[in-house]
mmCIF file of C-alpha atoms in Angstrom:
data_model
loop_
_atom_site.group_PDB
_atom_site.id
_atom_site.type_symbol
_atom_site.label_atom_id
_atom_site.label_comp_id
_atom_site.label_asym_id
_atom_site.label_seq_id
_atom_site.Cartn_x
_atom_site.Cartn_y
_atom_site.Cartn_z
ATOM 1 C CA SER A 3 -34.265 69.861 -17.151
ATOM 2 C CA TYR A 4 -37.973 70.546 -17.495
ATOM 3 C CA GLU A 5 -39.118 72.982 -20.167
ATOM 4 C CA LEU A 6 -42.339 74.901 -20.801
ATOM 5 C CA THR A 7 -43.275 75.871 -24.341
ATOM 6 C CA GLN A 8 -45.631 78.728 -25.214
ATOM 7 C CA PRO A 9 -46.488 80.302 -28.581
ATOM 8 C CA LEU A 10 -44.888 83.705 -29.033
ATOM 9 C CA SER A 11 -48.165 85.346 -29.963
ATOM 10 C CA VAL A 12 -51.903 84.739 -30.122
ATOM 11 C CA SER A 13 -54.483 86.983 -31.760
ATOM 12 C CA VAL A 14 -58.197 87.085 -31.018
ATOM 13 C CA ALA A 15 -61.068 89.157 -32.351
ATOM 14 C CA LEU A 16 -62.816 91.445 -29.914
ATOM 15 C CA GLY A 17 -65.516 89.510 -28.064
ATOM 16 C CA GLN A 18 -64.219 86.110 -29.121
ATOM 17 C CA THR A 19 -62.388 83.391 -27.176
ATOM 18 C CA ALA A 20 -58.607 83.273 -26.848
ATOM 19 C CA ARG A 21 -56.707 80.143 -25.892
ATOM 20 C CA ILE A 22 -53.061 80.282 -24.842
ATOM 21 C CA THR A 23 -51.245 76.986 -24.478
ATOM 22 C CA CYS A 24 -48.344 75.887 -22.327
ATOM 23 C CA GLY A 25 -46.674 72.631 -23.282
ATOM 24 C CA GLY A 26 -44.538 70.386 -21.121
ATOM 25 C CA ASP A 27 -43.786 66.717 -20.628
ATOM 26 C CA ASN A 28 -46.748 65.322 -18.667
ATOM 27 C CA ILE A 29 -47.584 68.827 -17.488
ATOM 28 C CA GLY A 30 -50.978 67.442 -16.484
ATOM 29 C CA GLY A 31 -49.224 65.946 -13.480
ATOM 30 C CA LYS A 32 -48.062 69.336 -12.265
ATOM 31 C CA ASN A 33 -49.795 72.412 -10.891
ATOM 32 C CA VAL A 34 -49.739 75.202 -13.468
ATOM 33 C CA HIS A 35 -50.041 78.883 -12.662
ATOM 34 C CA TRP A 36 -50.648 81.772 -15.068
ATOM 35 C CA TYR A 37 -49.577 85.425 -14.931
ATOM 36 C CA GLN A 38 -50.789 88.429 -16.889
ATOM 37 C CA GLN A 39 -48.345 91.271 -17.486
ATOM 38 C CA LYS A 40 -49.341 94.531 -19.141
ATOM 39 C CA PRO A 41 -46.660 96.848 -20.580
ATOM 40 C CA GLY A 42 -44.650 98.598 -17.894
ATOM 41 C CA GLN A 43 -46.422 96.744 -15.091
ATOM 42 C CA ALA A 44 -45.591 93.889 -12.749
ATOM 43 C CA PRO A 45 -47.027 90.415 -13.422
ATOM 44 C CA VAL A 46 -50.365 89.531 -11.860
ATOM 45 C CA LEU A 47 -51.372 85.996 -10.908
ATOM 46 C CA VAL A 48 -54.589 85.184 -12.790
ATOM 47 C CA ILE A 49 -54.827 81.394 -12.397
ATOM 48 C CA TYR A 50 -53.248 79.159 -9.758
ATOM 49 C CA ARG A 51 -53.167 75.386 -9.455
ATOM 50 C CA ASP A 52 -54.525 74.853 -12.967
ATOM 51 C CA THR A 53 -58.053 76.216 -12.571
ATOM 52 C CA ASN A 54 -58.317 78.567 -9.588
ATOM 53 C CA ARG A 55 -58.850 82.327 -9.866
ATOM 54 C CA PRO A 56 -57.537 84.728 -7.212
ATOM 55 C CA SER A 57 -60.060 87.219 -5.927
ATOM 56 C CA GLY A 58 -60.698 90.032 -8.388
ATOM 57 C CA ILE A 59 -59.934 87.981 -11.506
ATOM 58 C CA PRO A 60 -63.010 87.813 -13.768
ATOM 59 C CA GLU A 61 -64.751 84.524 -14.535
ATOM 60 C CA ARG A 62 -63.981 85.117 -18.213
ATOM 61 C CA ILE A 63 -60.467 83.883 -17.443
ATOM 62 C CA SER A 64 -60.132 80.154 -16.838
ATOM 63 C CA GLY A 65 -57.541 77.424 -16.930
ATOM 64 C CA SER A 66 -57.271 73.740 -17.684
ATOM 65 C CA ASN A 67 -54.479 71.195 -17.634
ATOM 66 C CA SER A 68 -54.253 67.695 -19.050
ATOM 67 C CA GLY A 69 -51.704 65.463 -20.696
ATOM 68 C CA ASN A 70 -48.891 67.533 -22.161
ATOM 69 C CA THR A 71 -50.758 70.840 -22.426
ATOM 70 C CA ALA A 72 -52.118 73.439 -20.047
ATOM 71 C CA THR A 73 -54.453 76.081 -21.475
ATOM 72 C CA LEU A 74 -55.459 79.561 -20.399
ATOM 73 C CA THR A 75 -58.816 80.549 -21.876
ATOM 74 C CA ILE A 76 -60.154 84.083 -22.071
ATOM 75 C CA THR A 77 -63.769 84.374 -23.242
ATOM 76 C CA ARG A 78 -65.384 87.564 -24.553
ATOM 77 C CA ALA A 79 -61.959 89.077 -25.114
ATOM 78 C CA GLN A 80 -61.633 92.779 -24.408
ATOM 79 C CA ALA A 81 -59.044 95.366 -25.379
ATOM 80 C CA GLY A 82 -57.955 95.404 -21.751
ATOM 81 C CA ASP A 83 -56.943 91.745 -22.000
ATOM 82 C CA GLU A 84 -54.042 92.635 -24.286
ATOM 83 C CA ALA A 85 -50.963 91.586 -22.358
ATOM 84 C CA ASP A 86 -48.193 89.015 -22.073
ATOM 85 C CA TYR A 87 -49.280 85.774 -20.422
ATOM 86 C CA SER A 88 -46.782 83.397 -18.825
ATOM 87 C CA CYS A 89 -47.306 79.922 -17.454
ATOM 88 C CA GLN A 90 -45.316 78.654 -14.489
ATOM 89 C CA VAL A 91 -44.714 75.406 -12.656
ATOM 90 C CA TRP A 92 -42.687 74.241 -9.705
ATOM 91 C CA ASP A 93 -39.816 72.165 -11.082
ATOM 92 C CA THR A 94 -39.422 69.352 -8.594
ATOM 93 C CA SER A 95 -36.080 68.242 -10.043
ATOM 94 C CA THR A 96 -34.413 71.575 -9.230
ATOM 95 C CA GLU A 97 -36.834 72.703 -6.504
ATOM 96 C CA SER A 98 -37.290 75.990 -8.262
ATOM 97 C CA VAL A 99 -39.838 78.144 -10.060
ATOM 98 C CA LEU A 100 -39.922 77.693 -13.850
ATOM 99 C CA PHE A 101 -41.624 80.038 -16.318
ATOM 100 C CA GLY A 102 -42.672 79.537 -19.889
ATOM 101 C CA GLY A 103 -41.365 82.020 -22.426
ATOM 102 C CA GLY A 104 -44.575 84.051 -22.462
ATOM 103 C CA THR A 105 -47.278 84.702 -25.057
ATOM 104 C CA LYS A 106 -48.298 88.114 -26.329
ATOM 105 C CA LEU A 107 -52.080 88.322 -26.679
ATOM 106 C CA THR A 108 -53.390 90.796 -29.245
ATOM 107 C CA VAL A 109 -57.088 91.689 -29.357
ATOM 108 C CA LEU A 110 -58.072 92.735 -32.873
ATOM 109 C CA GLU B 24 -53.047 95.686 1.520
ATOM 110 C CA VAL B 25 -50.011 93.639 0.525
ATOM 111 C CA GLN B 26 -47.195 95.832 -0.757
ATOM 112 C CA LEU B 27 -43.735 94.956 -2.017
ATOM 113 C CA VAL B 28 -41.421 97.826 -2.912
ATOM 114 C CA GLU B 29 -38.042 97.175 -4.511
ATOM 115 C CA SER B 30 -35.112 99.572 -4.488
ATOM 116 C CA GLY B 31 -31.409 99.641 -5.199
ATOM 117 C CA GLY B 32 -31.344 99.246 -8.960
ATOM 118 C CA ASN B 33 -28.725 101.274 -10.804
ATOM 119 C CA LEU B 34 -26.235 101.416 -13.629
ATOM 120 C CA VAL B 35 -23.130 99.392 -12.800
ATOM 121 C CA GLN B 36 -20.050 98.309 -14.731
ATOM 122 C CA PRO B 37 -19.381 94.654 -15.556
ATOM 123 C CA GLY B 38 -17.720 92.986 -12.598
ATOM 124 C CA GLY B 39 -19.354 95.372 -10.167
ATOM 125 C CA SER B 40 -21.729 94.777 -7.283
ATOM 126 C CA LEU B 41 -25.177 95.928 -6.295
ATOM 127 C CA ARG B 42 -27.539 95.223 -3.419
ATOM 128 C CA LEU B 43 -31.276 95.172 -4.033
ATOM 129 C CA SER B 44 -33.842 95.573 -1.276
ATOM 130 C CA CYS B 45 -37.528 94.787 -1.049
ATOM 131 C CA ALA B 46 -39.680 96.303 1.677
ATOM 132 C CA ALA B 47 -42.771 94.244 2.516
ATOM 133 C CA SER B 48 -45.934 95.385 4.267
ATOM 134 C CA GLY B 49 -49.553 94.373 4.691
ATOM 135 C CA PHE B 50 -48.878 90.736 5.614
ATOM 136 C CA THR B 51 -46.883 88.625 8.079
ATOM 137 C CA PHE B 52 -43.595 88.583 6.209
ATOM 138 C CA SER B 53 -42.061 85.834 8.331
ATOM 139 C CA ASN B 54 -44.764 83.375 7.248
ATOM 140 C CA TYR B 55 -43.847 83.322 3.565
ATOM 141 C CA TRP B 56 -41.182 82.143 1.176
ATOM 142 C CA MET B 57 -39.886 85.069 -0.861
ATOM 143 C CA ASN B 58 -38.426 85.261 -4.353
ATOM 144 C CA TRP B 59 -36.491 87.401 -6.794
ATOM 145 C CA VAL B 60 -37.578 87.211 -10.432
ATOM 146 C CA ARG B 61 -35.998 89.173 -13.273
ATOM 147 C CA GLN B 62 -36.986 90.222 -16.766
ATOM 148 C CA ALA B 63 -34.410 91.274 -19.332
ATOM 149 C CA PRO B 64 -35.509 93.967 -21.810
ATOM 150 C CA GLY B 65 -38.042 92.499 -24.239
ATOM 151 C CA LYS B 66 -37.684 89.027 -22.728
ATOM 152 C CA GLY B 67 -39.736 86.699 -20.532
ATOM 153 C CA LEU B 68 -39.709 86.172 -16.802
ATOM 154 C CA GLU B 69 -36.768 84.356 -15.221
ATOM 155 C CA TRP B 70 -36.846 83.184 -11.639
ATOM 156 C CA VAL B 71 -33.586 84.051 -9.850
ATOM 157 C CA ALA B 72 -33.721 82.839 -6.255
ATOM 158 C CA ASN B 73 -35.938 82.071 -3.298
ATOM 159 C CA ILE B 74 -35.582 81.870 0.465
ATOM 160 C CA LYS B 75 -37.553 79.996 3.079
ATOM 161 C CA GLN B 76 -39.330 81.720 5.953
ATOM 162 C CA ASP B 77 -36.661 80.818 8.520
ATOM 163 C CA VAL B 78 -33.701 81.284 6.118
ATOM 164 C CA SER B 79 -32.897 77.554 6.377
ATOM 165 C CA ASP B 80 -33.305 77.012 2.634
ATOM 166 C CA LYS B 81 -32.172 79.102 -0.314
ATOM 167 C CA THR B 82 -32.190 78.123 -3.979
ATOM 168 C CA TYR B 83 -30.703 79.844 -7.027
ATOM 169 C CA VAL B 84 -30.944 79.569 -10.790
ATOM 170 C CA ASP B 85 -27.710 78.134 -12.204
ATOM 171 C CA SER B 86 -26.718 81.368 -13.970
ATOM 172 C CA VAL B 87 -26.393 83.331 -10.705
ATOM 173 C CA ARG B 88 -25.313 80.659 -8.217
ATOM 174 C CA GLY B 89 -22.034 81.684 -6.599
ATOM 175 C CA ARG B 90 -22.463 85.351 -7.606
ATOM 176 C CA PHE B 91 -25.788 86.332 -5.999
ATOM 177 C CA ILE B 92 -26.906 85.890 -2.402
ATOM 178 C CA ILE B 93 -30.511 86.141 -1.255
ATOM 179 C CA SER B 94 -31.217 87.082 2.337
ATOM 180 C CA ARG B 95 -33.996 88.413 4.512
ATOM 181 C CA ASP B 96 -34.587 90.242 7.782
ATOM 182 C CA ASN B 97 -37.900 89.143 9.277
ATOM 183 C CA ALA B 98 -37.669 91.743 12.044
ATOM 184 C CA ASP B 99 -37.478 94.460 9.413
ATOM 185 C CA ASN B 100 -39.847 92.844 6.863
ATOM 186 C CA SER B 101 -37.156 93.083 4.217
ATOM 187 C CA LEU B 102 -35.774 90.905 1.443
ATOM 188 C CA TYR B 103 -32.360 91.441 -0.136
ATOM 189 C CA LEU B 104 -30.346 90.348 -3.142
ATOM 190 C CA GLN B 105 -26.591 90.883 -3.057
ATOM 191 C CA MET B 106 -25.305 90.750 -6.623
ATOM 192 C CA ASP B 107 -21.563 90.434 -7.244
ATOM 193 C CA SER B 108 -19.488 89.880 -10.385
ATOM 194 C CA LEU B 109 -22.274 91.377 -12.444
ATOM 195 C CA ARG B 110 -22.420 90.626 -16.149
ATOM 196 C CA VAL B 111 -24.029 92.417 -19.072
ATOM 197 C CA GLU B 112 -26.567 89.593 -19.265
ATOM 198 C CA ASP B 113 -27.757 90.383 -15.720
ATOM 199 C CA THR B 114 -29.358 93.567 -17.070
ATOM 200 C CA ALA B 115 -33.045 93.339 -16.194
ATOM 201 C CA VAL B 116 -35.902 94.589 -14.102
ATOM 202 C CA TYR B 117 -35.728 92.689 -10.813
ATOM 203 C CA TYR B 118 -39.006 91.879 -9.068
ATOM 204 C CA CYS B 119 -39.587 90.796 -5.512
ATOM 205 C CA ALA B 120 -42.437 88.265 -5.253
ATOM 206 C CA ARG B 121 -44.175 86.380 -2.466
ATOM 207 C CA GLY B 122 -44.883 82.681 -2.545
ATOM 208 C CA THR B 123 -43.626 79.142 -2.788
ATOM 209 C CA THR B 124 -44.906 77.211 -5.775
ATOM 210 C CA ASN B 125 -46.823 80.175 -7.159
ATOM 211 C CA LEU B 126 -46.160 83.882 -6.728
ATOM 212 C CA ASP B 127 -49.268 85.709 -5.584
ATOM 213 C CA TYR B 128 -47.930 89.229 -5.037
ATOM 214 C CA TRP B 129 -45.236 91.122 -6.891
ATOM 215 C CA GLY B 130 -43.531 94.459 -6.502
ATOM 216 C CA ARG B 131 -43.175 96.976 -9.340
ATOM 217 C CA GLY B 132 -39.534 96.089 -9.879
ATOM 218 C CA THR B 133 -36.192 97.894 -9.929
ATOM 219 C CA LEU B 134 -33.980 98.260 -13.002
ATOM 220 C CA VAL B 135 -30.425 96.948 -12.990
ATOM 221 C CA THR B 136 -28.281 97.919 -15.960
ATOM 222 C CA VAL B 137 -24.844 96.379 -16.355
ATOM 223 C CA SER B 138 -22.847 98.249 -18.950
ATOM 224 C CA SER B 139 -19.457 99.825 -19.475
#
């Protein structure tokens, strides 16, 4: 079955750029979606279909996807960006939603 | 405004049953696939099940197939999850979420605790 691999944690200095990766076999051939989840809150979709931002999501948050890695990039990181970030794809082999394990972003 | 409100979570003994509900508003419920996603304490998100707009298609994660049943009532704008033969490892916050290949709106979740 298909698997998505994310680092457990990523740290970034305030105002710098954070990159969170999501690895999968030829993930570049799939649509990748990203969710932000703050403690005690429900997940929020921040990127859909690799690069698209829903309304209300700041331009500082962007996505890319190529080869075996999809990347969520957060520029000018703020304290409010501290959260868990999860990637997600549609697994065509099982016709189901598949999440990565999630990455905890810490802003130092 | 799109709203999804889950209810029905509770403490239940292993082997017991529980029925979760999700009340939807602010959009045409019958036009969308709907999902249940869960999150065990301190763990990541795990998709549980989804159901097509017209109920003709339902899919489950392997760990719940045969024990959980997803259903919906389009007239009442409601989504349900009947959970039987509950196990300790089913303990989680259960979220209702809208969408097919990506999930664009989520509820706040309801906590299910399976413990003796």
